[in-house]
Amino acid sequence: MGLTRNGKKGSVRRATSSEGFGSASTYSNTSSFGSLADLGNDSSVDDLGNISVVVRVRPLSEREIQRNDDTIIQVVSHEQIMMRPDVKPNGQSALSGAQSTFNQTLTAKTFTFNSVFDQTATQSEMMDKSGVGRVIAMAMEGYSTTVFCYGQTGSGKTHTLTGPPHLDKPDPFSEEHGLIYRAFVHLFDRLKENTKSDCTYIIKASFLEIYNEKVIDLLNLSTFKKPLQVRWSRASGGFYVENLFTVECEEFDDLLAVLEEGMRNRAVGSHGMNDYSSRSHTILTVHVISELQASEEGVYLSRHGKINFVDLAGSEMTKKTNSQGKTLEEANNINKSLMVLGYCISQLSDPRKRNGHIPYRDSKLTQLLSDSLAGNGITLMVACVSPARSNLSETLNTLRYAARAKHIRNKPVVVMDPREALILSLKRAVMALQEENVHLRNLIDLEKSTSQQPERPLTSVIRSANSEQVSLTGAALDTPRLSELPAHEAHQLLHSLLQENRALRKENADLYSLREALLRQQEAVTKHNERLIKQIEVKNIILEFITNKLLCNFTDGGEQRNDEERIQRK
């Protein structure tokens, strides 16, 4: 299968298990990471590893203007948003005599996020100040990143990600392009900037949707009849989609063709609140594989970064959408998966419950987003809300879930190939042994020099592990004559010891993070084994019941035949 656009073709091949969504290598090299601090010039620095959340308020729609709906949202600053359902735009009270100010949904509430965009925000401002550029940079460094939009139906999620519906064949100079198109442009601009470096990049892409709890490959139409399966990978400790197609994209047009093909094939419908309503959750994954030469001996290290663009279908109230038949079934499945997602967010944001059981398996959506919500990735959540008073409850729920998501803490790691990571760890071990060998030789030379020339000051010439230059190491610490060292030599000794201390601290932090990752993987495997044992026990009980029933039927049938034979003889 080939995807073409402007006469150019991107090669398509069947992905292996390691290429499916949510998969990762068995080893992750930890690295220090500051969460999406660069959310623009006016954004604040978030806590380390926490999910970054931005909010976008759409303008009033034509339907809402015709109904004379007023606005209940006020953007206080670039980080704060306030809901004022108790006050009308003209300053008068919106509470009738029968309503009470003790009603929690009718009181003013203020929420703080990383960035807040009002009704006048453009698509380019969203790209520049939401943190998508930082997400792309981290994906190029080998991190697993996710950008997903959350909100009710008709709140502008698809518009934010892909632009308006009429951009089927997008104009490259249009200002209405969404975050995905602009992220593609930014990604290839960064790749062109890095062409002079020793690092080479390979770009691959896949596109799927979750329709009525069925995973469908939007690049392979045959999966509409036979949906794909979501599997658990013991090697990566996460979920992945089996037999998902990937497209190797050598140019920008190849990556754009994947987006256009998926948008044409995704499920779209209309109802009372939205003429172009997404009837499924879509996940567009862009894999960024980088290869860098680590040493002159020909050792190459590859990092497997990726960017997941998740367009969630909006929550729906059937009394507003007037959904019936097939549309009603779709709405029920959408609300079910979003309810499970909201429950997982609530569990993960609670410090008392985040270490307990999280029901990721209750929905296909939460299975594929498990690594993004509380795993080893970097996540940016875009909460889209409506300012209309008629959508008060849905807007309030969206802001509450977004505020909870801000407290979810991830542990970002660089995803590497396990064999290459093993080579890198062995090289570190060899370097440590070489340093230790030089250290012991220096101790011997120092003992000999002090015994032969006791009147000589303690300035021993020490060999370096990497060159023949003269340097000082920690060998002098074993002698009681440190006070006799000159000031400059003592300063050099202190500097070398500080460097060694920093290296040991970094190695200790890497080992501790690796230990935590292995413990989490072991815990996940143990839980999986327990579930399998329970399933086997249930199946054994069912099998034993069926066997006993068959034996009883066989015995009863035999006795009945014997009775018939006796009657015939008589």
C-alpha atoms as one frame of an Amber mdcrd trajectory, in Angstrom:
protein
   0.000   0.000   0.000   1.339   3.420  -0.859   0.170   6.840   0.169   0.662
   9.454  -2.509   0.470  13.208  -2.563   1.816  15.498  -5.303   3.320  12.509
  -7.054   5.414  11.420  -4.068   5.036   8.103  -2.319   5.816   7.008   1.205
   6.627   3.345   1.697   4.241   1.415   3.929   5.075  -1.769   5.762   3.497
  -3.868   8.478   4.751  -2.913  11.879   6.105  -5.484  14.265   5.060  -5.646
  17.889   7.716  -3.142  18.844   6.338  -0.638  16.344   2.762  -0.611  17.596
   1.354   2.265  19.577   2.417   2.262  23.176   5.354  -0.108  22.715   8.862
   0.632  23.919  12.208  -1.048  24.275  13.044  -3.117  27.309  15.602  -0.644
  28.584  15.157   3.051  29.202  18.122   5.242  29.894  17.065   7.789  32.454
  17.872  11.414  32.049  17.098  14.570  33.950  14.137  16.454  32.557  12.409
  19.676  33.387   8.761  19.481  32.346   7.359  21.726  29.661   8.778  24.868
  31.138   9.110  26.576  27.781   5.414  27.047  27.211   6.076  30.387  25.623
   7.530  33.648  26.767   4.765  34.244  29.303   4.409  30.789  30.840   5.470
  29.554  34.200   7.742  26.682  35.061   5.844  23.582  36.058   6.949  20.976
  38.542   9.377  18.348  37.345   7.602  15.624  35.357   4.045  16.854  35.937
   1.550  16.896  33.082   1.372  20.357  31.515  -2.169  21.668  30.983  -3.298
  24.566  28.805  -6.883  25.768  28.356  -8.461  27.226  25.228 -11.814  29.035
  25.282 -13.644  29.051  21.959 -15.925  31.899  20.818 -19.700  31.587  21.022
 -21.151  29.535  18.157 -23.907  30.715  15.835 -26.468  28.550  17.625 -25.490
  30.031  20.994 -25.680  33.579  19.631 -29.150  32.905  18.220 -30.247  31.599
  21.631 -28.885  34.774  23.257 -26.463  32.728  25.370 -24.181  34.850  27.518
 -20.552  34.206  28.451 -19.629  32.857  31.888 -15.860  32.582  31.307 -13.368
  35.319  32.157  -9.653  34.990  31.365  -8.012  36.719  34.322  -4.409  36.331
  33.092  -2.357  34.135  30.822  -2.403  31.483  33.582  -5.768  31.969  35.329
  -9.356  31.489  34.222 -12.512  32.302  36.175 -16.063  31.002  35.883 -18.746
  33.552  36.803 -22.138  31.825  36.399 -23.622  34.061  39.075 -23.105  37.320
  37.145 -24.332  38.400  33.718 -22.066  40.307  31.290 -23.847  43.575  32.199
 -22.958  43.073  35.886 -26.427  42.048  37.087 -26.990  38.928  39.157 -27.872
  35.819  37.164 -29.496  34.066  40.150 -33.266  34.019  40.283 -35.251  34.141
  43.497 -35.642  30.374  43.633 -31.894  29.793  43.305 -29.499  29.916  46.213
 -25.923  31.063  46.305 -25.137  27.877  48.213 -25.461  25.952  44.940 -21.847
  25.041  44.172 -22.306  25.132  40.395 -23.482  28.766  40.553 -20.578  30.220
  42.526 -17.482  31.872  41.081 -14.456  29.590  40.666 -10.871  30.300  39.641
  -8.498  27.763  38.052  -4.759  28.062  37.408  -3.011  26.307  34.509   0.239
  26.586  32.571  -1.370  28.786  29.917  -4.869  30.057  29.152  -6.018  31.227
  25.696  -9.128  33.353  25.311 -11.609  33.568  22.424  -9.301  35.795  20.360
  -6.330  33.374  20.372  -5.144  32.295  16.911  -3.769  28.957  15.802  -0.249
  30.355  15.528  -0.422  31.635  19.132  -1.469  28.166  20.256   1.563  26.679
  18.517   4.011  29.251  19.867   2.827  29.406  23.505   1.208  26.058  24.288
   4.445  24.052  24.519   4.142  21.927  21.360   7.570  23.081  20.185   9.102
  21.822  23.430   7.273  18.500  22.989   8.801  18.056  19.527  12.283  18.882
  20.844  11.940  16.263  23.595  10.708  13.656  21.081  13.820  14.278  18.972
  15.914  13.615  22.088  14.283  10.199  22.533  11.346  10.831  24.872   7.825
   9.511  24.418   5.537  12.562  24.217   1.782  13.089  23.910  -0.461  16.014
  23.005  -4.165  15.363  23.575  -7.278  17.544  23.521 -10.025  17.040  26.094
 -13.470  18.612  26.352 -17.151  18.342  25.537 -18.518  17.955  22.031 -18.296
  21.111  19.960 -15.682  22.752  22.191 -13.049  23.048  19.429 -10.771  20.042
  19.993 -10.527  18.934  16.357 -10.293  22.563  15.241  -7.318  23.054  17.576
  -5.498  19.940  16.392  -6.281  19.786  12.647  -8.059  23.016  11.783 -11.561
  23.573  10.347 -13.310  20.761   8.410 -12.906  22.388   4.976  -9.095  21.940
   5.082  -9.218  18.548   3.317  -6.539  19.731   0.894  -4.858  22.347   3.029
  -3.382  25.529   1.685   0.227  25.647   2.933  -0.124  29.378   3.633  -3.440
  29.197   5.502  -3.573  30.653   9.005  -6.225  28.118  10.084  -3.895  25.117
  10.254  -4.059  23.225  13.529  -1.322  22.072  15.880  -0.598  18.861  13.952
   0.194  20.578  10.641   2.267  23.246  12.380   4.069  20.561  14.413   4.994
  18.772  11.180   6.462  21.990   9.791   8.366  22.633  13.015   9.668  19.043
  13.099  11.115  19.134   9.589  12.587  22.592  10.213  14.411  21.150  13.229
  15.567  18.182  11.161  17.015  20.516   8.532  18.878  22.421  11.243  20.446
  19.174  12.485  21.646  17.956   9.078  25.176  19.180   9.822  25.420  17.119
  13.016  26.470  13.473  13.243  22.930  12.431  14.231  20.615  10.934  11.595
  16.815  10.714  11.907  14.173   8.319  10.607  10.511   9.428  10.662   7.622
   6.925  10.725   3.907   7.496  11.272   0.736   5.546  12.073  -2.893   6.607
  12.410  -5.675   4.751  14.257  -9.103   5.407  15.708 -11.130   3.870  18.533
 -14.691   3.554  17.241 -17.269   1.871  19.504 -14.422   0.315  21.519 -12.882
  -1.149  18.334  -9.379  -0.209  17.191  -9.318   0.552  13.455  -6.243   1.362
  11.366  -7.092   4.450   9.315  -4.287   3.610   6.861  -5.624   0.102   6.202
  -9.330  -0.026   5.351  -9.507  -3.809   5.767  -9.440  -3.346   9.546 -12.964
  -1.878   9.435 -14.238  -5.459   9.130 -11.626  -7.019  11.391 -10.516  -4.587
  14.136  -7.011  -4.699  15.578  -6.207  -6.119  18.998  -4.606  -4.248  21.890
  -1.945  -6.426  23.509   0.217  -6.195  26.601   3.970  -6.265  26.047   6.030
  -7.721  28.875   9.214  -6.449  27.283   8.118  -2.806  27.244   5.728  -2.952
  30.182   2.934  -1.253  28.211   0.111  -1.756  25.734   0.497  -1.763  21.954
  -1.701  -2.316  18.898  -0.953  -5.530  17.063  -0.316  -5.394  13.287  -0.575
  -1.623  13.090   0.677  -0.164   9.792   3.445   2.418   9.791   4.522   4.736
   7.001   8.141   5.713   6.600   8.136   9.418   5.804  11.202  10.793   4.092
   9.684  14.185   3.316   7.097  16.556   4.688   4.576  15.592   1.984   4.697
  11.933   3.076   3.826  12.853   6.652   1.079  15.212   5.497  -0.378  12.455
   3.281  -0.760  10.244   6.369  -2.737  13.005   8.094  -4.990  13.563   5.080
  -5.637   9.832   4.578  -6.573   9.338   8.217  -8.851  12.382   8.314 -10.708
  11.124   5.243 -11.276   7.676   6.772 -12.191   8.633  10.361 -15.793   8.508
  11.596 -17.563  11.886  11.519 -21.247  12.647  12.133 -23.635  15.445  13.043
 -26.072  16.062  15.885 -27.873  18.893  17.607 -24.714  20.541  18.975 -22.124
  19.986  16.239 -22.392  19.541  12.466 -18.901  17.978  12.246 -18.729  15.844
  15.353 -15.952  13.293  15.795 -17.526   9.907  16.465 -14.274   8.242  17.501
 -11.018   8.895  19.334  -8.050   9.199  16.965  -4.350   8.758  17.716  -1.731
   9.913  15.201   1.734   8.676  16.217   4.937  10.086  14.727   8.028   8.009
  15.557  11.329   9.926  15.612  14.258   7.476  15.590  17.689   9.080  15.958
  21.083   7.394  15.518  24.245   8.933  16.930  27.816   7.629  16.838  28.852
   7.164  20.452  32.508   6.270  19.935  35.199   5.986  17.294  34.978   2.181
  17.478  31.749   2.260  15.462  29.277   2.089  18.345  25.973   3.757  17.435
  23.223   4.632  19.883  19.641   4.908  18.672  16.878   6.675  20.566  13.221
   5.931  19.867  11.179   9.072  20.499   7.573   9.560  19.440   4.786  12.134
  19.428   1.174  11.048  19.959  -1.478  13.487  18.763  -4.724  12.387  20.423
  -8.053  13.878  19.324 -10.643  12.725  21.840 -14.307  12.640  20.920 -16.265
  15.023  23.109 -18.601  14.056  25.910 -22.258  14.340  24.947 -25.579  14.923
  26.700 -28.268  13.152  24.677 -30.957  15.625  25.693 -28.927  18.364  23.963
 -27.587  16.409  20.984 -30.913  14.564  20.305 -28.918  11.484  19.304 -30.830
   8.428  18.100 -30.040   5.001  16.721 -26.432   4.624  15.585 -25.467   8.098
  16.818 -26.814   7.236  20.274 -24.769   4.030  20.387 -21.654   5.995  19.420
 -22.369   8.569  22.116 -22.748   5.871  24.768 -19.379   4.326  23.881 -17.719
   7.761  23.783 -19.099   8.712  27.193 -18.099   5.345  28.633 -14.456   5.641
  27.539 -14.285   9.272  28.700 -15.766   8.294  32.051 -13.038   5.659  32.497
 -10.425   8.236  31.463 -11.777  10.728  33.987 -11.765   8.083  36.707  -8.131
   7.201  35.923  -7.198  10.903  36.068  -8.932  11.213  39.445  -7.085   8.162
  40.798  -3.696   9.317  39.528  -4.097  12.852  40.877  -4.847  11.565  44.396
  -1.598  10.828  46.297  -3.402   8.215  48.400  -4.699   6.256  45.397  -2.085
   6.720  42.670  -0.049   3.738  43.901  -3.099   1.458  43.927  -4.946  -0.246
  41.106  -5.692   2.052  38.128  -8.413   0.610  35.831  -6.616   1.117  32.506
  -8.040  -2.128  31.096 -11.640  -0.922  31.376 -11.328   0.921  28.063  -9.220
   0.729  24.902  -8.582   4.456  25.192  -7.083   4.279  28.684  -5.000   1.256
  27.696  -3.317   3.206  24.908  -2.989   6.367  27.043  -1.667   4.591  30.143
   1.962   5.461  29.387   1.041   9.082  28.650  -0.987   9.568  31.836   1.367
   8.131  34.449   4.218   6.425  32.693   7.608   7.344  31.311   6.412   9.978
  28.853   5.900  13.724  28.577   2.308  14.875  28.219   0.651  18.130  27.187
  -3.111  18.374  27.754  -5.166  20.949  25.861  -8.533  21.450  27.589 -11.092
  23.030  25.251 -14.142  24.673  26.834 -17.244  26.531  25.735 -17.999  29.945
  27.303 -21.791  29.598  26.954 -24.008  29.495  30.029 -25.952  26.556  28.560
 -22.767  24.441  28.786 -22.046  25.324  32.400 -21.868  21.781  33.804 -19.708
  20.373  30.974 -17.306  23.327  31.137 -16.973  22.996  34.902 -16.260  19.249
  34.645 -13.622  19.844  31.969 -11.814  22.457  34.076 -11.945  20.215  37.134
 -10.442  17.252  35.275  -7.786  19.522  33.776  -6.894  20.837  37.239  -6.573
  17.268  38.505  -4.425  16.249  35.547  -1.912  18.959  36.534  -1.098  16.948
  39.663  -0.296  13.732  37.774   3.434  13.093  37.877   5.296  11.257  35.126
   8.861   9.927  35.095  10.239  10.803  31.651  12.996   8.549  30.340  14.880
   8.295  27.059  13.842   5.125  25.229  16.852   3.212  23.895  17.514  -0.152
  22.306  18.364  -2.673  25.075  21.456  -4.038  23.304  22.855  -0.571  22.704
  22.098   0.375  26.281  23.995  -2.727  27.416  26.983  -1.717  25.298  26.882
   1.760  26.812  26.729   0.396  30.363  29.646  -1.967  29.647  31.703   0.926
  28.290  30.988   2.839  31.500  32.095  -0.182  33.541  35.330  -0.457  31.527
  36.062   3.245  32.058  35.422   2.886  35.798  37.796  -0.090  35.993  40.448
   1.824  34.093  40.138   4.728  36.500  40.400   2.346  39.446  43.478   0.682
  37.924  45.207   4.052  37.466  44.219   5.016  41.008  45.876   1.894  42.459
  49.034   2.437  40.394  49.249   5.990  41.642  48.999   4.756  45.225  51.947
   2.415  44.648  54.058   5.158  43.029  53.216   7.532  45.849  54.257   5.037
  48.517  57.560   4.416  46.746  58.302   8.107  46.303  57.579   8.968  49.958
  59.686   6.052  51.261  62.720   6.832  49.055  62.639  10.638  49.410  61.047
  11.600  52.721  62.192  15.231  52.456  60.440  15.705  49.074  57.135  17.650
  49.208  53.994  15.719  48.459  53.622  16.574  44.764  53.486  13.204  43.091
  53.298  12.897  39.350  50.240  10.787  38.562  49.348   9.171  35.273  45.964
   9.785  33.706  43.731   7.032  32.370  43.068   8.842  29.103  46.416  10.546
  28.344  49.995  11.005  29.578  49.278  14.458  30.985  50.268  15.251  34.552
  47.312  15.450  36.929  46.339  14.915  40.562  43.758  12.369  41.715  42.251
  11.209  44.952  45.311   9.094  45.784  46.687  11.923  47.858  43.766  11.625
  50.192  45.290   8.454  51.693  48.299  10.351  53.066  48.358  12.515  56.206
  50.346  15.286  54.517  47.655  17.163  52.586  48.609  20.375  54.341  51.987
  20.352  52.533  50.371  20.574  49.085  50.734  23.919  47.273  47.539  25.927
  46.840  47.189  25.412  43.067  47.753  21.643  43.370  45.217  21.409  46.198
  42.751  23.325  44.026  43.328  20.872  41.138  42.887  17.952  43.495  39.628
  19.394  44.825  38.352  20.011  41.281  39.090  16.433  40.201  37.409  15.036
  43.306  34.310  17.150  42.657  34.143  15.883  39.066  34.423  12.293  40.278
  31.736  12.946  42.881  29.350  14.365  40.253  29.953  11.368  37.976  29.258
   8.946  40.821  26.096  10.822  41.788  24.838  10.715  38.195  25.586   7.004
  37.915  23.829   6.389  41.231  20.766   8.327  40.033  20.726   6.322  36.775
  20.899   3.042  38.657  18.163   4.139  41.074  15.851   5.155  38.222  16.551
   1.892  36.408  15.763   0.017  39.611  12.433   1.818  39.906  11.590   1.015
  36.281  12.411  -2.668  36.839  10.315  -2.738  40.002   7.350  -1.221  38.162
   7.775  -3.758  35.372   8.009  -6.608  37.876   4.849  -5.376  39.626   2.994
  -5.180  36.315   4.100  -8.699  35.346   3.038 -10.017  38.757  -0.418  -8.473
  38.422  -0.704  -9.874  34.913   0.233 -13.340  36.164  -2.341 -13.110  38.943
  -5.037 -12.223  36.432  -4.021 -15.143  34.240  -4.118 -17.523  37.217  -7.614
 -16.329  38.111  -8.743 -16.807  34.515  -7.291 -20.329  34.490  -9.066 -21.159
  37.748 -12.385 -19.906  36.381 -11.919 -21.885  33.173 -11.027 -25.007  35.169
 -14.208 -24.618  37.225 -16.272 -24.212  34.066 -14.549 -27.188  32.435 -15.118
 -29.344  35.497 -18.791 -28.351  35.575 -19.225 -29.179  31.885 -17.431 -32.520
  32.327 -19.621 -33.492  35.280 -22.727 -32.516  33.366 -21.675 -34.592  30.371
 -20.936 -37.573  32.618 -24.351 -37.243  34.271 -26.059 -37.062  30.897 -24.095
 -40.070  29.689 -24.977 -42.052  32.840 -28.652 -41.110  32.618 -28.702 -42.049
  28.939 -27.121 -45.426  29.663 -29.606 -46.214  32.416 -32.481 -45.226  30.150
 -31.249 -47.552  27.401 -30.921 -50.412  29.910 -34.502 -49.855  31.059 -35.739
 -49.922  27.465 -33.883 -53.196  26.803 -35.428 -54.809  29.908 -38.918 -53.728
  28.790 -38.359 -55.189  25.328 -37.176 -58.546  26.786 -40.217 -58.750  29.019
